[in-house]
Amino acid sequence: MRVIDDVLAFVLGGLGSRVFGAMWPNVFIALVTLVKIACIVAPLMLSMAYLTLLERKIIGWMQARLGPNRVGPFGLAQPFADGLKLLFKEIVIPSGADKWVFLAAPVFAIAPALAAWAVVPFDDGLVLADVNAGLLTLMAITSIGVYGVVLAGWSSNSRYAFLGGMRSAAQLISYEVAMGLALIVVVMVSNSLNLGDIVRSQGKGLFANAGFSVLSWNWLPLFPVFIVYLVSIVAETNRAPFDMAEGESEIIGFHLEYSGLAFALFYMAEYASMILCSTLAALLFLGGWLSPFGFLPDGFHWLLVKVFVILTGFLWIRATFPRYRYDQVMRLGWKVFIPITLLWTLVVGAWMMSPWSVWK
Amino acid sequence: MASVKDVFKSLTLGELVSGLTVTARALFAPKTTVLYPEEKTPRSPRFRGMHALRRHPDGTERCVGCKLCEAACPAAAITIEIAPNERGERKTTRYEIDMNKCIFCGFCVEACPVDAIVETRFHEYCVESRAGLVWTKDRLLDNGARREEEIARDLARDMKYR
């Protein structure tokens, strides 16, 4: 990140101060930030595209099929073919729909999933905005995604979409509670809301000192919370088996009336939040960029590996489990996950106060 | 007591894990997809695909114009006109199969006393107009000439059951 600052200052420094005068430092910061955003969003878009291909491949393999392999070598151009197809399709706006809200809803869905990357650290110090309360900021931003769902359901002027929107909104809010409680436990043990500090705190401890950092990460002492968090993010991103929002075979969801690029935005939002939530899981529970064993160097590649493993888990789960019934989804959220996380919050609190605390 | 046991059993996620192992095994299992244009499934010697008219090894047509196939055809897809040739033999001047009507029952093949009309393994003959589905004598003879070896082999393999 610092490299970008230096390179841009070197390339544009002389010209910029002549054109903008005293304004230049402010303009420079805006310019640098834009470049950094592009550096984060462009690879993200690409990985979103290839996540769809990976999903189709893995689900295909698990069903004794081959998956897409016609477009380009091994089907590698398939995501672009899909994108191009959606690009050329007509965006049908239903009669009686609230046109502007209808078109704004997909933006509400995808914008938070992209904006939240601002506070995500990719390596030690490699973060766009090193906010003190990074985790809180992230939760606040991603919560806006619910508005996309509600507005899409409301503005479509369709009963199916409306009911689907209500359903999805209720689901998202319920699982956000369980997810938030799981995060509270993580914040308790790492004593910080800054994502970088949370990762760094996982690099300390009995096992880390013995060279087995992998056993010091939060997933082991907070195992039940880790599982709850993993299941919650599946529900939070509307993925199978909690894909009530899509429910293409029986209860169609909030984006029923969307087509073309507007639909593609919802689709991208789903994959963007999948990647975001997986990254968050890797940072909070799997030690982010830390290497699992003492003799291997830390680095960005470890984060990539961890995110890839969690994303593959998403696809694996989708290929395995049938969709939950809606009341079962709500029962799981409210009557199982919230009590478990509350209980574990108490247990961890008592554990931290006891002489056997591992987080001192 | 049993329900308490069930609760703890479900909390271990044992059943979910066993489900996941099934799909994980399938991930590495051999795939059954046949990449159609490049790979093809094996076809039976009795496959009922595109018709063909055969010739004798000396190049004369096998068909004697008996019209048994025309009579046997339940879909009335075959049209035959006959006339004596220059050597005074009874031969067809017109032999057409209308594939808009044909149901691939194979009765024409069974009816033929001289093994002149046969059905080959060839089935990739899609066309873009209905007129293209009326196969003339020339096309049928051409198909026979192209696949004579395969047709003879298939007939020989099937002979003991006839």
XYZ file of C-alpha atoms in Angstrom, chain A:
360
model
C 0.000 0.000 0.000
C 2.856 2.335 0.868
C 4.421 1.502 -2.503
C 1.413 2.954 -4.300
C 1.825 6.217 -2.374
C 5.474 6.499 -3.308
C 5.028 5.600 -6.969
C 2.160 8.038 -7.470
C 3.992 10.811 -5.609
C 6.999 10.249 -7.848
C 5.037 10.147 -11.107
C 2.521 12.932 -10.482
C 4.251 15.042 -7.821
C 5.662 17.862 -9.998
C 2.721 18.183 -12.373
C 0.117 17.908 -9.603
C 1.458 20.683 -7.419
C 1.657 22.994 -10.446
C -1.932 22.318 -11.554
C -3.654 22.137 -8.159
C -1.352 24.395 -6.146
C -2.043 24.293 -2.419
C -4.905 21.856 -2.980
C -2.504 19.198 -4.188
C -2.025 17.191 -0.936
C -5.779 16.692 -0.612
C -6.181 15.781 -4.271
C -3.233 13.443 -3.943
C -4.808 11.561 -1.048
C -8.055 11.144 -2.972
C -6.130 9.952 -6.019
C -4.043 7.463 -4.056
C -7.129 6.114 -2.318
C -8.882 5.626 -5.655
C -5.917 3.692 -7.000
C -5.826 1.554 -3.865
C -9.544 0.873 -4.147
C -9.034 -0.217 -7.733
C -6.206 -2.482 -6.592
C -8.568 -4.183 -4.151
C -11.780 -4.249 -6.193
C -10.358 -5.425 -9.530
C -8.864 -8.701 -8.214
C -11.991 -9.105 -6.114
C -14.231 -8.883 -9.194
C -12.050 -11.411 -10.957
C -12.158 -13.833 -8.052
C -15.937 -13.395 -7.886
C -16.168 -14.377 -11.546
C -13.965 -17.396 -11.062
C -15.750 -18.388 -7.879
C -18.860 -18.996 -9.991
C -16.807 -21.244 -12.270
C -15.238 -23.063 -9.326
C -18.684 -23.569 -7.865
C -20.064 -25.089 -11.041
C -16.991 -27.265 -11.454
C -16.995 -28.584 -7.894
C -20.723 -29.223 -7.791
C -20.387 -30.939 -11.149
C -17.574 -33.160 -9.936
C -19.558 -34.068 -6.841
C -22.438 -35.122 -9.090
C -20.194 -37.279 -11.342
C -20.326 -34.609 -14.072
C -17.518 -32.532 -15.525
C -18.919 -29.034 -15.163
C -18.554 -26.313 -17.806
C -15.690 -27.083 -20.187
C -16.769 -25.709 -23.567
C -15.796 -22.020 -23.415
C -12.046 -21.698 -23.595
C -9.566 -24.246 -22.237
C -11.161 -26.158 -19.316
C -14.070 -23.714 -19.529
C -11.930 -20.900 -18.139
C -13.716 -18.257 -20.219
C -17.128 -19.354 -18.958
C -17.541 -16.539 -16.369
C -17.013 -13.946 -19.090
C -19.478 -15.672 -21.381
C -22.040 -15.625 -18.559
C -21.342 -11.984 -17.804
C -21.635 -11.006 -21.444
C -24.908 -12.878 -21.755
C -26.399 -11.044 -18.768
C -25.021 -7.749 -20.089
C -26.936 -8.074 -23.346
C -30.196 -9.095 -21.724
C -32.985 -6.619 -21.258
C -33.592 -5.213 -17.788
C -37.342 -5.650 -17.498
C -38.925 -3.157 -15.108
C -42.344 -4.427 -14.026
C -45.297 -2.092 -14.540
C -46.179 -0.373 -11.285
C -42.666 -0.926 -9.924
C -40.998 1.929 -8.116
C -38.453 2.431 -10.861
C -35.678 4.227 -9.004
C -35.868 2.095 -5.896
C -36.055 -0.946 -8.135
C -32.800 0.018 -9.820
C -31.111 1.203 -6.614
C -31.749 -2.026 -4.700
C -29.053 -4.104 -6.449
C -26.573 -1.329 -5.760
C -27.541 -1.433 -2.087
C -26.871 -5.144 -2.187
C -23.416 -5.052 -3.755
C -21.990 -1.769 -2.438
C -21.621 -2.853 1.227
C -19.989 -6.128 0.198
C -17.333 -4.127 -1.664
C -17.045 -1.181 0.731
C -16.366 -3.430 3.705
C -13.001 -4.412 2.215
C -11.657 -1.037 3.317
C -10.935 -2.322 6.816
C -9.791 -5.824 5.900
C -6.043 -6.346 6.448
C -4.388 -8.549 3.830
C -1.003 -8.707 5.517
C 0.652 -7.120 8.527
C -0.088 -3.433 7.908
C -1.469 -3.992 4.409
C -4.895 -2.399 4.893
C -6.694 0.460 3.169
C -8.096 2.047 6.334
C -6.571 0.887 9.611
C -9.640 1.836 11.639
C -9.581 1.348 15.410
C -12.986 -0.283 15.531
C -12.542 -2.145 12.245
C -14.768 -5.066 13.128
C -17.573 -2.762 14.220
C -17.249 -0.732 11.018
C -17.400 -3.915 9.009
C -20.533 -5.121 10.771
C -22.149 -1.720 10.298
C -21.374 -1.645 6.577
C -22.431 -5.198 5.808
C -25.722 -4.697 7.660
C -26.745 -2.219 4.967
C -27.006 -5.182 2.591
C -30.356 -6.006 4.186
C -31.759 -2.799 2.698
C -31.008 -4.111 -0.778
C -33.100 -7.167 -0.060
C -36.007 -5.272 1.482
C -36.066 -2.569 -1.186
C -35.845 -5.097 -4.009
C -38.772 -7.022 -2.583
C -40.826 -3.898 -1.970
C -40.194 -2.027 -5.205
C -40.863 -4.971 -7.522
C -44.630 -4.575 -7.099
C -44.987 -8.337 -6.908
C -46.390 -10.376 -4.052
C -43.843 -13.140 -4.480
C -40.919 -10.750 -4.447
C -42.389 -8.868 -1.485
C -42.857 -11.990 0.606
C -39.434 -13.206 -0.451
C -37.906 -9.919 0.612
C -39.594 -10.101 4.013
C -38.416 -13.674 4.442
C -34.838 -12.915 3.497
C -34.687 -9.789 5.629
C -35.909 -11.733 8.672
C -33.350 -14.452 7.991
C -30.475 -12.008 7.567
C -31.343 -10.121 10.743
C -31.704 -13.309 12.796
C -28.361 -14.681 11.746
C -26.682 -11.342 12.208
C -27.501 -11.704 15.904
C -25.806 -15.078 16.169
C -22.910 -13.822 14.084
C -22.536 -10.685 16.217
C -22.511 -12.735 19.401
C -19.851 -15.001 17.935
C -17.791 -11.934 17.100
C -18.195 -10.600 20.642
C -16.443 -13.718 21.932
C -13.579 -13.117 19.511
C -13.334 -9.484 20.550
C -13.316 -10.573 24.211
C -10.362 -12.869 23.828
C -8.295 -10.609 21.572
C -9.161 -7.447 23.522
C -9.401 -5.331 20.370
C -11.832 -4.334 17.612
C -9.054 -3.771 15.106
C -8.826 -6.686 12.676
C -5.036 -6.482 12.465
C -4.748 -6.664 16.255
C -7.159 -9.593 16.350
C -4.935 -11.502 13.934
C -1.749 -10.537 15.760
C -3.198 -11.657 19.091
C -3.685 -15.134 17.612
C 0.048 -15.419 16.928
C 0.760 -15.532 20.664
C 0.215 -18.286 23.166
C 1.498 -21.608 24.431
C 1.365 -23.465 21.110
C 2.574 -20.533 19.027
C 5.680 -20.328 21.166
C 6.236 -24.043 20.582
C 6.082 -23.464 16.822
C 2.503 -24.672 16.292
C 0.750 -21.401 15.635
C -2.136 -23.291 14.054
C -3.227 -24.534 17.495
C -3.107 -21.056 18.997
C -5.578 -19.573 16.555
C -9.048 -18.799 17.807
C -10.716 -21.743 16.090
C -9.526 -24.247 18.683
C -10.355 -22.581 22.020
C -13.521 -21.078 20.509
C -14.494 -24.138 18.488
C -18.296 -24.032 19.048
C -18.318 -20.339 18.201
C -16.253 -21.044 15.088
C -18.809 -23.585 13.880
C -21.687 -21.247 14.700
C -19.937 -18.476 12.805
C -19.320 -20.691 9.768
C -22.954 -21.765 9.596
C -24.108 -18.199 10.225
C -22.138 -16.835 7.291
C -23.668 -19.487 5.050
C -27.078 -18.241 6.139
C -25.987 -14.611 6.029
C -24.873 -14.848 2.401
C -28.066 -16.668 1.411
C -26.205 -19.765 0.297
C -27.572 -23.292 0.185
C -28.825 -24.904 2.424
C -30.194 -21.551 3.639
C -30.874 -20.115 0.168
C -34.436 -19.186 0.948
C -33.731 -15.933 -0.864
C -33.260 -17.732 -4.151
C -35.351 -20.859 -3.575
C -35.644 -21.333 -7.325
C -37.465 -24.647 -7.111
C -40.269 -23.762 -4.709
C -40.406 -20.391 -2.902
C -38.892 -17.855 -5.221
C -37.296 -14.910 -3.504
C -36.838 -11.161 -3.584
C -35.002 -10.885 -6.914
C -37.783 -12.617 -8.818
C -38.525 -9.610 -11.033
C -34.902 -8.798 -11.834
C -33.247 -9.607 -15.124
C -30.122 -8.771 -17.044
C -27.463 -6.694 -15.386
C -29.631 -5.809 -12.382
C -29.908 -9.505 -11.598
C -26.195 -9.927 -12.222
C -25.539 -7.340 -9.511
C -27.475 -9.404 -6.960
C -25.600 -12.446 -8.104
C -22.280 -10.670 -7.736
C -23.301 -9.345 -4.336
C -23.873 -12.908 -3.175
C -20.417 -13.980 -4.271
C -18.757 -10.803 -3.006
C -20.228 -11.306 0.437
C -19.220 -14.959 0.313
C -15.613 -13.930 -0.222
C -15.874 -11.181 2.378
C -17.343 -13.473 5.034
C -14.767 -16.166 4.276
C -11.973 -13.633 4.617
C -13.466 -12.497 7.883
C -13.625 -16.074 9.133
C -9.998 -16.552 8.129
C -8.982 -13.372 9.937
C -10.988 -13.938 13.104
C -10.591 -17.658 13.623
C -7.832 -18.954 11.378
C -5.114 -16.430 12.024
C -5.321 -14.400 8.811
C -1.893 -14.048 7.245
C -0.122 -16.039 9.995
C 1.581 -19.214 8.913
C 0.381 -22.414 10.614
C 3.865 -23.542 11.672
C 6.700 -21.581 13.167
C 9.292 -22.496 10.528
C 7.228 -21.140 7.602
C 7.145 -17.375 6.953
C 3.906 -15.429 7.425
C 2.397 -13.721 4.428
C -0.542 -12.797 2.232
C -0.522 -16.237 0.586
C -1.659 -17.874 3.843
C -4.729 -15.668 3.878
C -5.452 -16.667 0.272
C -5.145 -20.358 1.119
C -7.426 -20.054 4.145
C -10.063 -18.092 2.223
C -9.926 -20.624 -0.598
C -10.469 -23.497 1.827
C -13.468 -21.799 3.444
C -14.971 -20.927 0.054
C -14.573 -24.520 -1.073
C -16.397 -25.466 2.106
C -19.276 -23.217 1.027
C -19.505 -25.038 -2.303
C -19.120 -28.434 -0.674
C -21.993 -27.663 1.679
C -24.106 -26.489 -1.229
C -23.475 -29.707 -3.137
C -24.358 -31.837 -0.116
C -27.331 -30.554 1.834
C -30.941 -30.038 0.777
C -32.556 -26.688 1.447
C -33.936 -26.020 4.934
C -37.590 -25.254 5.427
C -38.057 -21.625 6.409
C -39.276 -22.254 9.953
C -36.348 -24.620 10.488
C -33.965 -21.872 9.434
C -35.462 -19.510 11.984
C -35.541 -22.204 14.669
C -31.862 -22.944 14.099
C -30.952 -19.284 14.336
C -32.941 -18.320 17.398
C -33.241 -21.506 19.424
C -29.896 -23.156 18.757
C -27.223 -20.699 17.703
C -28.044 -17.765 19.958
C -28.211 -19.913 23.124
C -24.984 -21.684 22.168
C -23.096 -18.462 21.556
C -24.495 -16.866 24.721
C -23.460 -19.895 26.713
C -20.004 -19.899 25.192
C -19.652 -16.186 25.880
C -20.209 -16.967 29.553
C -17.840 -19.926 29.462
C -15.100 -17.932 27.770
C -15.642 -15.019 30.152
C -15.242 -17.301 33.139
C -12.277 -18.996 31.461
C -10.538 -15.654 30.934
C -10.989 -14.734 34.580
C -9.732 -18.119 35.785
C -6.075 -18.961 36.390
C -6.153 -21.300 33.311
C -6.711 -18.483 30.836
C -4.765 -18.961 27.617
C -5.130 -15.350 26.485
C -2.972 -13.563 29.056
